[in-house]
Short mmCIF file of C-alpha atoms and ligand atoms in Angstrom, two decimals:
data_model
loop_
_atom_site.label_atom_id
_atom_site.label_comp_id
_atom_site.label_asym_id
_atom_site.label_seq_id
_atom_site.Cartn_x
_atom_site.Cartn_y
_atom_site.Cartn_z
CA MET A 1 19.24 -40.30 202.31
CA LYS A 2 18.46 -43.11 204.82
CA ARG A 3 17.14 -40.83 207.07
CA ARG A 4 14.77 -38.58 204.85
CA SER A 5 12.65 -41.96 203.90
CA LYS A 6 12.53 -42.59 207.61
CA THR A 7 11.09 -39.29 208.09
CA SER A 8 8.78 -39.83 205.41
CA LEU A 9 7.42 -43.15 206.34
CA LEU A 10 7.23 -41.66 210.13
CA LEU A 11 4.77 -38.72 208.36
CA ALA A 12 2.96 -41.02 206.20
CA LEU A 13 2.09 -43.48 209.26
CA LEU A 14 1.25 -40.17 211.26
CA ALA A 15 -1.02 -39.19 208.64
CA ALA A 16 -2.56 -42.45 208.22
CA ALA A 17 -3.58 -42.36 211.88
CA PHE A 18 -4.71 -39.20 211.91
CA LEU A 19 -7.48 -40.31 208.89
CA ALA A 20 -8.37 -43.16 210.40
CA VAL A 21 -9.55 -41.77 213.57
CA PRO A 22 -12.44 -39.50 212.17
CA ALA A 23 -13.51 -42.65 210.59
CA LEU A 24 -15.89 -43.94 213.39
CA GLY A 25 -19.28 -43.99 212.29
CA GLN A 26 -22.81 -45.94 213.35
CA GLN A 27 -20.90 -49.33 212.54
CA ASP A 28 -19.07 -48.72 215.54
CA MET A 29 -21.64 -47.07 217.85
CA THR A 30 -22.44 -49.15 221.14
CA THR A 31 -24.01 -46.72 222.88
CA VAL A 32 -26.21 -44.04 222.11
CA PRO A 33 -24.16 -40.95 222.19
CA ALA A 34 -25.26 -38.71 225.24
CA GLU A 35 -23.66 -35.41 224.38
CA GLY A 36 -26.81 -33.14 224.00
CA PHE A 37 -27.55 -33.68 227.88
CA ALA A 38 -25.97 -31.25 230.45
CA ALA A 39 -25.90 -33.84 233.15
CA LYS A 40 -25.98 -36.91 232.84
CA THR A 41 -27.50 -39.43 235.67
CA ARG A 42 -27.65 -42.23 234.00
CA GLN A 43 -25.55 -45.10 231.93
CA PRO A 44 -25.75 -44.36 228.52
CA ALA A 45 -28.74 -47.00 226.69
CA ARG A 46 -26.80 -49.58 224.86
CA PHE A 47 -27.61 -49.50 221.26
CA ALA A 48 -25.57 -51.20 218.91
CA HIS A 49 -26.84 -49.29 215.81
CA ASP A 50 -25.95 -51.85 212.56
CA ALA A 51 -26.51 -54.89 214.58
CA HIS A 52 -29.62 -53.72 216.16
CA ASN A 53 -31.16 -52.37 212.76
CA GLU A 54 -30.44 -55.91 211.10
CA LYS A 55 -32.13 -57.95 213.98
CA ALA A 56 -35.29 -56.00 214.57
CA GLY A 57 -35.30 -55.62 210.63
CA LEU A 58 -34.99 -52.01 210.32
CA SER A 59 -33.76 -51.13 206.24
CA ASP A 60 -35.48 -47.53 206.28
CA CYS A 61 -33.57 -45.53 208.15
CA THR A 62 -36.35 -42.55 208.02
CA THR A 63 -38.14 -44.76 210.75
CA CYS A 64 -35.48 -43.35 213.50
CA HIS A 65 -33.95 -40.34 211.28
CA HIS A 66 -36.68 -37.96 210.15
CA GLY A 67 -36.91 -34.46 209.23
CA GLU A 68 -38.61 -31.27 209.93
CA LYS A 69 -40.87 -28.83 207.56
CA ASP A 70 -42.64 -25.83 208.38
CA GLY A 71 -41.82 -26.67 212.26
CA LYS A 72 -43.58 -30.07 212.15
CA LYS A 73 -41.81 -33.71 211.52
CA ASP A 74 -40.97 -34.78 207.94
CA PRO A 75 -41.24 -38.55 207.92
CA THR A 76 -40.12 -38.59 204.20
CA ALA A 77 -37.39 -36.09 205.01
CA ASP A 78 -33.80 -38.93 205.57
CA THR A 79 -31.30 -37.00 208.29
CA SER A 80 -28.93 -40.32 208.59
CA GLY A 81 -25.96 -38.59 210.62
CA VAL A 82 -27.69 -35.82 211.67
CA PRO A 83 -27.52 -35.61 215.78
CA CYS A 84 -31.52 -35.42 217.02
CA SER A 85 -30.29 -32.80 219.62
CA ASP A 86 -29.62 -30.56 216.65
CA CYS A 87 -33.56 -30.39 216.64
CA HIS A 88 -34.53 -31.86 220.12
CA THR A 89 -32.89 -29.89 223.16
CA ALA A 90 -32.61 -31.07 226.81
CA ALA A 91 -34.75 -28.37 227.51
CA ALA A 92 -38.16 -27.96 226.72
CA LYS A 93 -39.27 -25.50 223.92
CA SER A 94 -42.85 -24.99 223.63
CA GLY A 95 -44.40 -27.63 221.50
CA ARG A 96 -41.28 -29.31 221.36
CA THR A 97 -40.60 -32.91 222.11
CA PRO A 98 -37.56 -32.52 224.24
CA LEU A 99 -34.46 -34.54 223.77
CA MET A 100 -35.09 -37.13 226.41
CA ARG A 101 -38.72 -37.67 225.89
CA ALA A 102 -37.52 -38.06 222.15
CA TYR A 103 -35.50 -40.88 223.01
CA HIS A 104 -38.01 -42.75 225.27
CA LYS A 105 -40.78 -42.10 222.88
CA GLN A 106 -39.49 -43.11 219.83
CA CYS A 107 -37.38 -46.42 221.45
CA MET A 108 -39.46 -47.76 224.26
CA GLY A 109 -42.66 -46.74 221.91
CA CYS A 110 -41.23 -49.30 218.81
CA HIS A 111 -40.44 -51.77 221.76
CA LEU A 112 -44.02 -51.92 223.42
CA ALA A 113 -45.78 -51.64 220.08
CA GLN A 114 -43.66 -54.65 218.73
CA LYS A 115 -43.38 -56.77 221.95
CA LYS A 116 -39.82 -56.78 221.22
CA GLY A 117 -36.81 -55.03 223.03
CA PRO A 118 -36.44 -52.94 226.43
CA VAL A 119 -39.02 -51.29 228.33
CA THR A 120 -37.56 -51.37 231.76
CA CYS A 121 -34.89 -48.64 232.61
CA GLY A 122 -32.27 -51.15 233.73
CA ASP A 123 -32.13 -52.82 230.56
CA CYS A 124 -31.31 -49.82 228.06
CA HIS A 125 -28.97 -48.15 231.09
CA GLU A 126 -26.90 -50.40 231.49
CA PRO A 127 -23.14 -51.08 231.11
CA VAL A 128 -22.41 -52.51 227.62
CA LYS A 129 -21.14 -56.11 228.31
C1 HEC B 1 -33.86 -47.89 215.61
C2 HEC B 1 -33.48 -45.93 215.23
C3 HEC B 1 -32.79 -46.18 214.25
C4 HEC B 1 -32.70 -46.77 212.74
C5 HEC B 1 -33.91 -47.65 212.20
C6 HEC B 1 -31.36 -45.79 211.94
N1 HEC B 1 -30.59 -44.91 213.07
FE1 HEC B 1 -29.03 -43.85 212.46
N2 HEC B 1 -28.67 -43.55 214.29
C7 HEC B 1 -29.67 -43.93 215.23
C8 HEC B 1 -29.50 -42.91 216.66
C9 HEC B 1 -30.05 -43.05 217.86
C10 HEC B 1 -28.24 -42.31 216.63
C11 HEC B 1 -27.66 -41.19 217.55
C12 HEC B 1 -28.11 -40.18 216.97
C13 HEC B 1 -27.62 -39.03 218.06
O1 HEC B 1 -26.26 -38.97 218.19
O2 HEC B 1 -28.01 -37.99 218.20
C14 HEC B 1 -27.75 -42.44 215.02
C15 HEC B 1 -26.73 -42.33 214.64
C16 HEC B 1 -26.18 -42.62 213.27
C17 HEC B 1 -25.05 -42.08 212.60
C18 HEC B 1 -24.09 -40.99 212.91
C19 HEC B 1 -23.27 -41.73 213.69
C20 HEC B 1 -22.37 -41.20 214.62
O3 HEC B 1 -21.17 -41.76 215.04
O4 HEC B 1 -22.47 -40.07 214.96
C21 HEC B 1 -25.46 -42.16 210.97
C22 HEC B 1 -24.04 -42.02 210.10
C23 HEC B 1 -26.65 -42.92 210.96
N3 HEC B 1 -27.24 -42.77 212.13
C24 HEC B 1 -26.77 -43.44 209.76
C25 HEC B 1 -27.99 -44.38 209.81
C26 HEC B 1 -28.42 -45.09 208.37
C27 HEC B 1 -27.71 -44.46 207.09
C28 HEC B 1 -29.32 -45.74 208.81
C29 HEC B 1 -30.18 -46.56 207.81
C30 HEC B 1 -29.37 -47.83 206.76
C31 HEC B 1 -30.13 -45.52 209.92
N4 HEC B 1 -28.96 -44.76 210.70
C32 HEC B 1 -31.26 -45.90 210.46
C33 HEC B 1 -30.75 -44.53 215.27
C34 HEC B 1 -30.99 -45.02 214.21
C1 HEC B 2 -34.20 -32.22 211.05
C2 HEC B 2 -34.74 -31.87 212.44
C3 HEC B 2 -35.42 -33.13 213.63
C4 HEC B 2 -34.10 -34.40 213.19
C5 HEC B 2 -32.77 -34.43 213.20
C6 HEC B 2 -34.80 -34.99 214.00
N1 HEC B 2 -36.15 -35.13 215.10
FE1 HEC B 2 -38.08 -35.63 215.82
N2 HEC B 2 -38.97 -34.48 215.28
C7 HEC B 2 -38.81 -33.23 214.73
C8 HEC B 2 -40.55 -32.30 214.80
C9 HEC B 2 -39.95 -30.84 213.78
C10 HEC B 2 -40.92 -32.83 215.37
C11 HEC B 2 -42.47 -32.48 215.60
C12 HEC B 2 -42.41 -31.64 216.65
C13 HEC B 2 -41.97 -32.24 217.88
O1 HEC B 2 -42.52 -33.03 218.67
O2 HEC B 2 -40.81 -31.93 218.63
C14 HEC B 2 -40.07 -34.47 216.01
C15 HEC B 2 -40.79 -34.69 216.67
C16 HEC B 2 -40.51 -36.09 217.19
C17 HEC B 2 -41.06 -37.26 218.00
C18 HEC B 2 -42.65 -37.02 218.30
C19 HEC B 2 -43.31 -37.66 217.61
C20 HEC B 2 -43.49 -39.05 217.34
O3 HEC B 2 -42.81 -39.30 216.28
O4 HEC B 2 -43.79 -40.02 218.23
C21 HEC B 2 -40.19 -37.66 218.40
C22 HEC B 2 -40.46 -39.19 219.27
C23 HEC B 2 -38.72 -37.76 217.63
N3 HEC B 2 -39.31 -36.74 217.39
C24 HEC B 2 -37.55 -38.44 217.66
C25 HEC B 2 -36.42 -38.45 217.01
C26 HEC B 2 -35.57 -39.00 217.59
C27 HEC B 2 -35.13 -39.95 218.45
C28 HEC B 2 -34.06 -38.46 216.58
C29 HEC B 2 -32.88 -39.07 216.46
C30 HEC B 2 -32.56 -40.16 215.92
C31 HEC B 2 -34.43 -36.98 215.67
N4 HEC B 2 -36.06 -37.01 216.30
C32 HEC B 2 -34.31 -36.12 215.06
C33 HEC B 2 -37.61 -33.02 214.03
C34 HEC B 2 -36.46 -33.44 214.07
C1 HEC B 3 -39.25 -49.18 214.90
C2 HEC B 3 -38.70 -50.35 216.21
C3 HEC B 3 -37.85 -50.06 216.50
C4 HEC B 3 -37.01 -48.61 217.38
C5 HEC B 3 -37.12 -47.28 216.89
C6 HEC B 3 -36.30 -48.93 218.39
N1 HEC B 3 -35.79 -50.64 218.59
FE1 HEC B 3 -34.77 -51.33 219.55
N2 HEC B 3 -35.45 -53.15 219.18
C7 HEC B 3 -36.48 -53.16 218.17
C8 HEC B 3 -36.35 -54.65 218.27
C9 HEC B 3 -37.88 -55.25 217.24
C10 HEC B 3 -35.77 -55.12 218.77
C11 HEC B 3 -35.75 -56.57 219.12
C12 HEC B 3 -34.98 -57.55 218.13
C13 HEC B 3 -34.89 -59.07 218.51
O1 HEC B 3 -33.80 -59.46 218.81
O2 HEC B 3 -35.38 -59.42 217.76
C14 HEC B 3 -34.90 -54.60 219.75
C15 HEC B 3 -34.37 -54.73 220.67
C16 HEC B 3 -33.52 -53.45 221.56
C17 HEC B 3 -32.74 -53.85 222.57
C18 HEC B 3 -32.17 -55.46 222.57
C19 HEC B 3 -31.13 -56.34 222.03
C20 HEC B 3 -29.99 -56.46 222.29
O3 HEC B 3 -28.94 -56.87 221.57
O4 HEC B 3 -30.14 -57.09 223.76
C21 HEC B 3 -32.15 -53.04 222.37
C22 HEC B 3 -30.83 -52.67 223.74
C23 HEC B 3 -32.50 -51.79 221.59
N3 HEC B 3 -33.52 -52.21 221.09
C24 HEC B 3 -32.07 -50.47 221.63
C25 HEC B 3 -33.10 -49.34 221.74
C26 HEC B 3 -32.95 -48.39 221.34
C27 HEC B 3 -31.63 -47.40 222.77
C28 HEC B 3 -33.79 -47.25 220.66
C29 HEC B 3 -33.95 -45.89 220.67
C30 HEC B 3 -32.16 -45.64 219.90
C31 HEC B 3 -34.33 -48.42 219.81
N4 HEC B 3 -34.08 -50.14 220.26
C32 HEC B 3 -35.32 -48.17 219.19
C33 HEC B 3 -37.00 -52.08 217.45
C34 HEC B 3 -36.67 -51.20 217.77
C1 HEC B 4 -35.21 -48.26 225.23
C2 HEC B 4 -34.33 -47.90 225.77
C3 HEC B 4 -34.71 -46.94 226.80
C4 HEC B 4 -35.82 -47.15 228.06
C5 HEC B 4 -36.39 -48.38 228.20
C6 HEC B 4 -35.28 -46.36 229.13
N1 HEC B 4 -34.06 -44.91 228.31
FE1 HEC B 4 -33.51 -43.43 229.19
N2 HEC B 4 -32.35 -43.25 227.75
C7 HEC B 4 -32.50 -44.00 226.19
C8 HEC B 4 -31.56 -43.13 225.55
C9 HEC B 4 -31.29 -43.68 224.27
C10 HEC B 4 -31.59 -41.76 226.51
C11 HEC B 4 -30.74 -40.73 225.76
C12 HEC B 4 -29.05 -40.79 225.80
C13 HEC B 4 -28.53 -41.92 226.32
O1 HEC B 4 -27.78 -42.64 225.65
O2 HEC B 4 -28.59 -41.92 227.19
C14 HEC B 4 -32.47 -41.87 227.32
C15 HEC B 4 -31.64 -40.82 227.94
C16 HEC B 4 -32.72 -41.07 229.54
C17 HEC B 4 -32.01 -39.72 230.49
C18 HEC B 4 -30.91 -38.52 230.20
C19 HEC B 4 -29.48 -38.17 230.43
C20 HEC B 4 -28.97 -38.89 231.67
O3 HEC B 4 -27.95 -39.77 231.95
O4 HEC B 4 -29.36 -38.36 232.68
C21 HEC B 4 -32.46 -40.25 232.26
C22 HEC B 4 -32.72 -39.36 232.72
C23 HEC B 4 -33.52 -41.70 231.42
N3 HEC B 4 -33.17 -41.87 230.08
C24 HEC B 4 -34.13 -42.30 232.38
C25 HEC B 4 -34.70 -43.51 232.48
C26 HEC B 4 -35.60 -43.74 233.20
C27 HEC B 4 -35.67 -43.36 234.55
C28 HEC B 4 -35.91 -44.71 232.27
C29 HEC B 4 -37.04 -45.87 233.20
C30 HEC B 4 -38.44 -45.40 233.68
C31 HEC B 4 -35.65 -45.10 231.46
N4 HEC B 4 -34.51 -43.84 230.84
C32 HEC B 4 -35.76 -46.02 229.95
C33 HEC B 4 -33.17 -44.97 226.67
C34 HEC B 4 -33.98 -45.63 227.06
#
């Protein structure tokens, strides 16, 4: 009896640990994921998702997470959680914005327009402190 309850406790702990792992989300993000790139030459860009958006006053998710309609950008569709690389591939397809340019245009574009936020290579591609 005693042994059995120990085993079930162990199983319950294992199950809890297993369930806790995939729960990582944008709130835990410290850098922009770089999975879409075959070869990485830079430090991943630092980007604390939620803290960044709060500081920058970005409450509308579609500011970054837009969608697609008839091969064009659909600024009203909310694609939060869909990786950019699902639609923007590392290698350029004709008429399409490749992945690195998509990030640089979106991130730097806003920083330049608002005159706030980093715009030099080393300011984004640096280890998270
Ligand atoms: C300043 C741009 C920006 C804004 C605004 C933004 N996000 Fe994101 N978000 C990103 C980037 C960049 C990624 C990483 C994309 C990738 O992996 O291709 C991301 C990833 C995510 C992910 C996936 C997390 C993971 O761990 O894979 C979720 C979920 C998400 N965002 C939800 C939201 C929600 C909800 C909002 C609005 C409340 C929002 N985002 C607003 C830029 C933004
Ligand atoms: C559901 C598909 C889809 C997703 C997901 C998506 N995009 Fe796009 N995006 C498009 C389409 C379609 C266009 C227009 C054609 C093109 O330029 O490739 C576009 C255009 C762009 C452009 C050029 C136009 C402009 O606004 O300056 C940038 C930059 C961009 N996307 C960045 C991003 C980033 C960064 C992410 C992830 C946070 C992202 N996109 C997620 C489909 C998508
Ligand atoms: C729509 C506008 C907008 C977009 C898009 C945007 N940013 Fe920013 N970002 C800002 C603003 C505004 C600030 C300055 C916030 C402040 O400190 O007041 C900022 C600040 C930052 C900082 C400095 C914050 C710190 O804690 O040191 C980093 C790093 C940064 N952005 C990275 C990114 C990356 C990477 C992306 C693209 C995935 C991105 N940003 C997209 C508006 C934007
Ligand atoms: C506003 C932030 C920002 C600035 C400024 C910036 N980048 Fe990026 N860069 C990104 C993001 C976000 C990605 C997508 C993946 C990642 O996290 O590295 C990226 C991806 C890249 C990649 C492809 C992935 C890799 O590691 O090979 C290269 C190369 C790159 N950047 C070079 C540069 C260079 C060179 C400069 C200066 C001219 C620069 N970047 C400035 C945010 C930035």
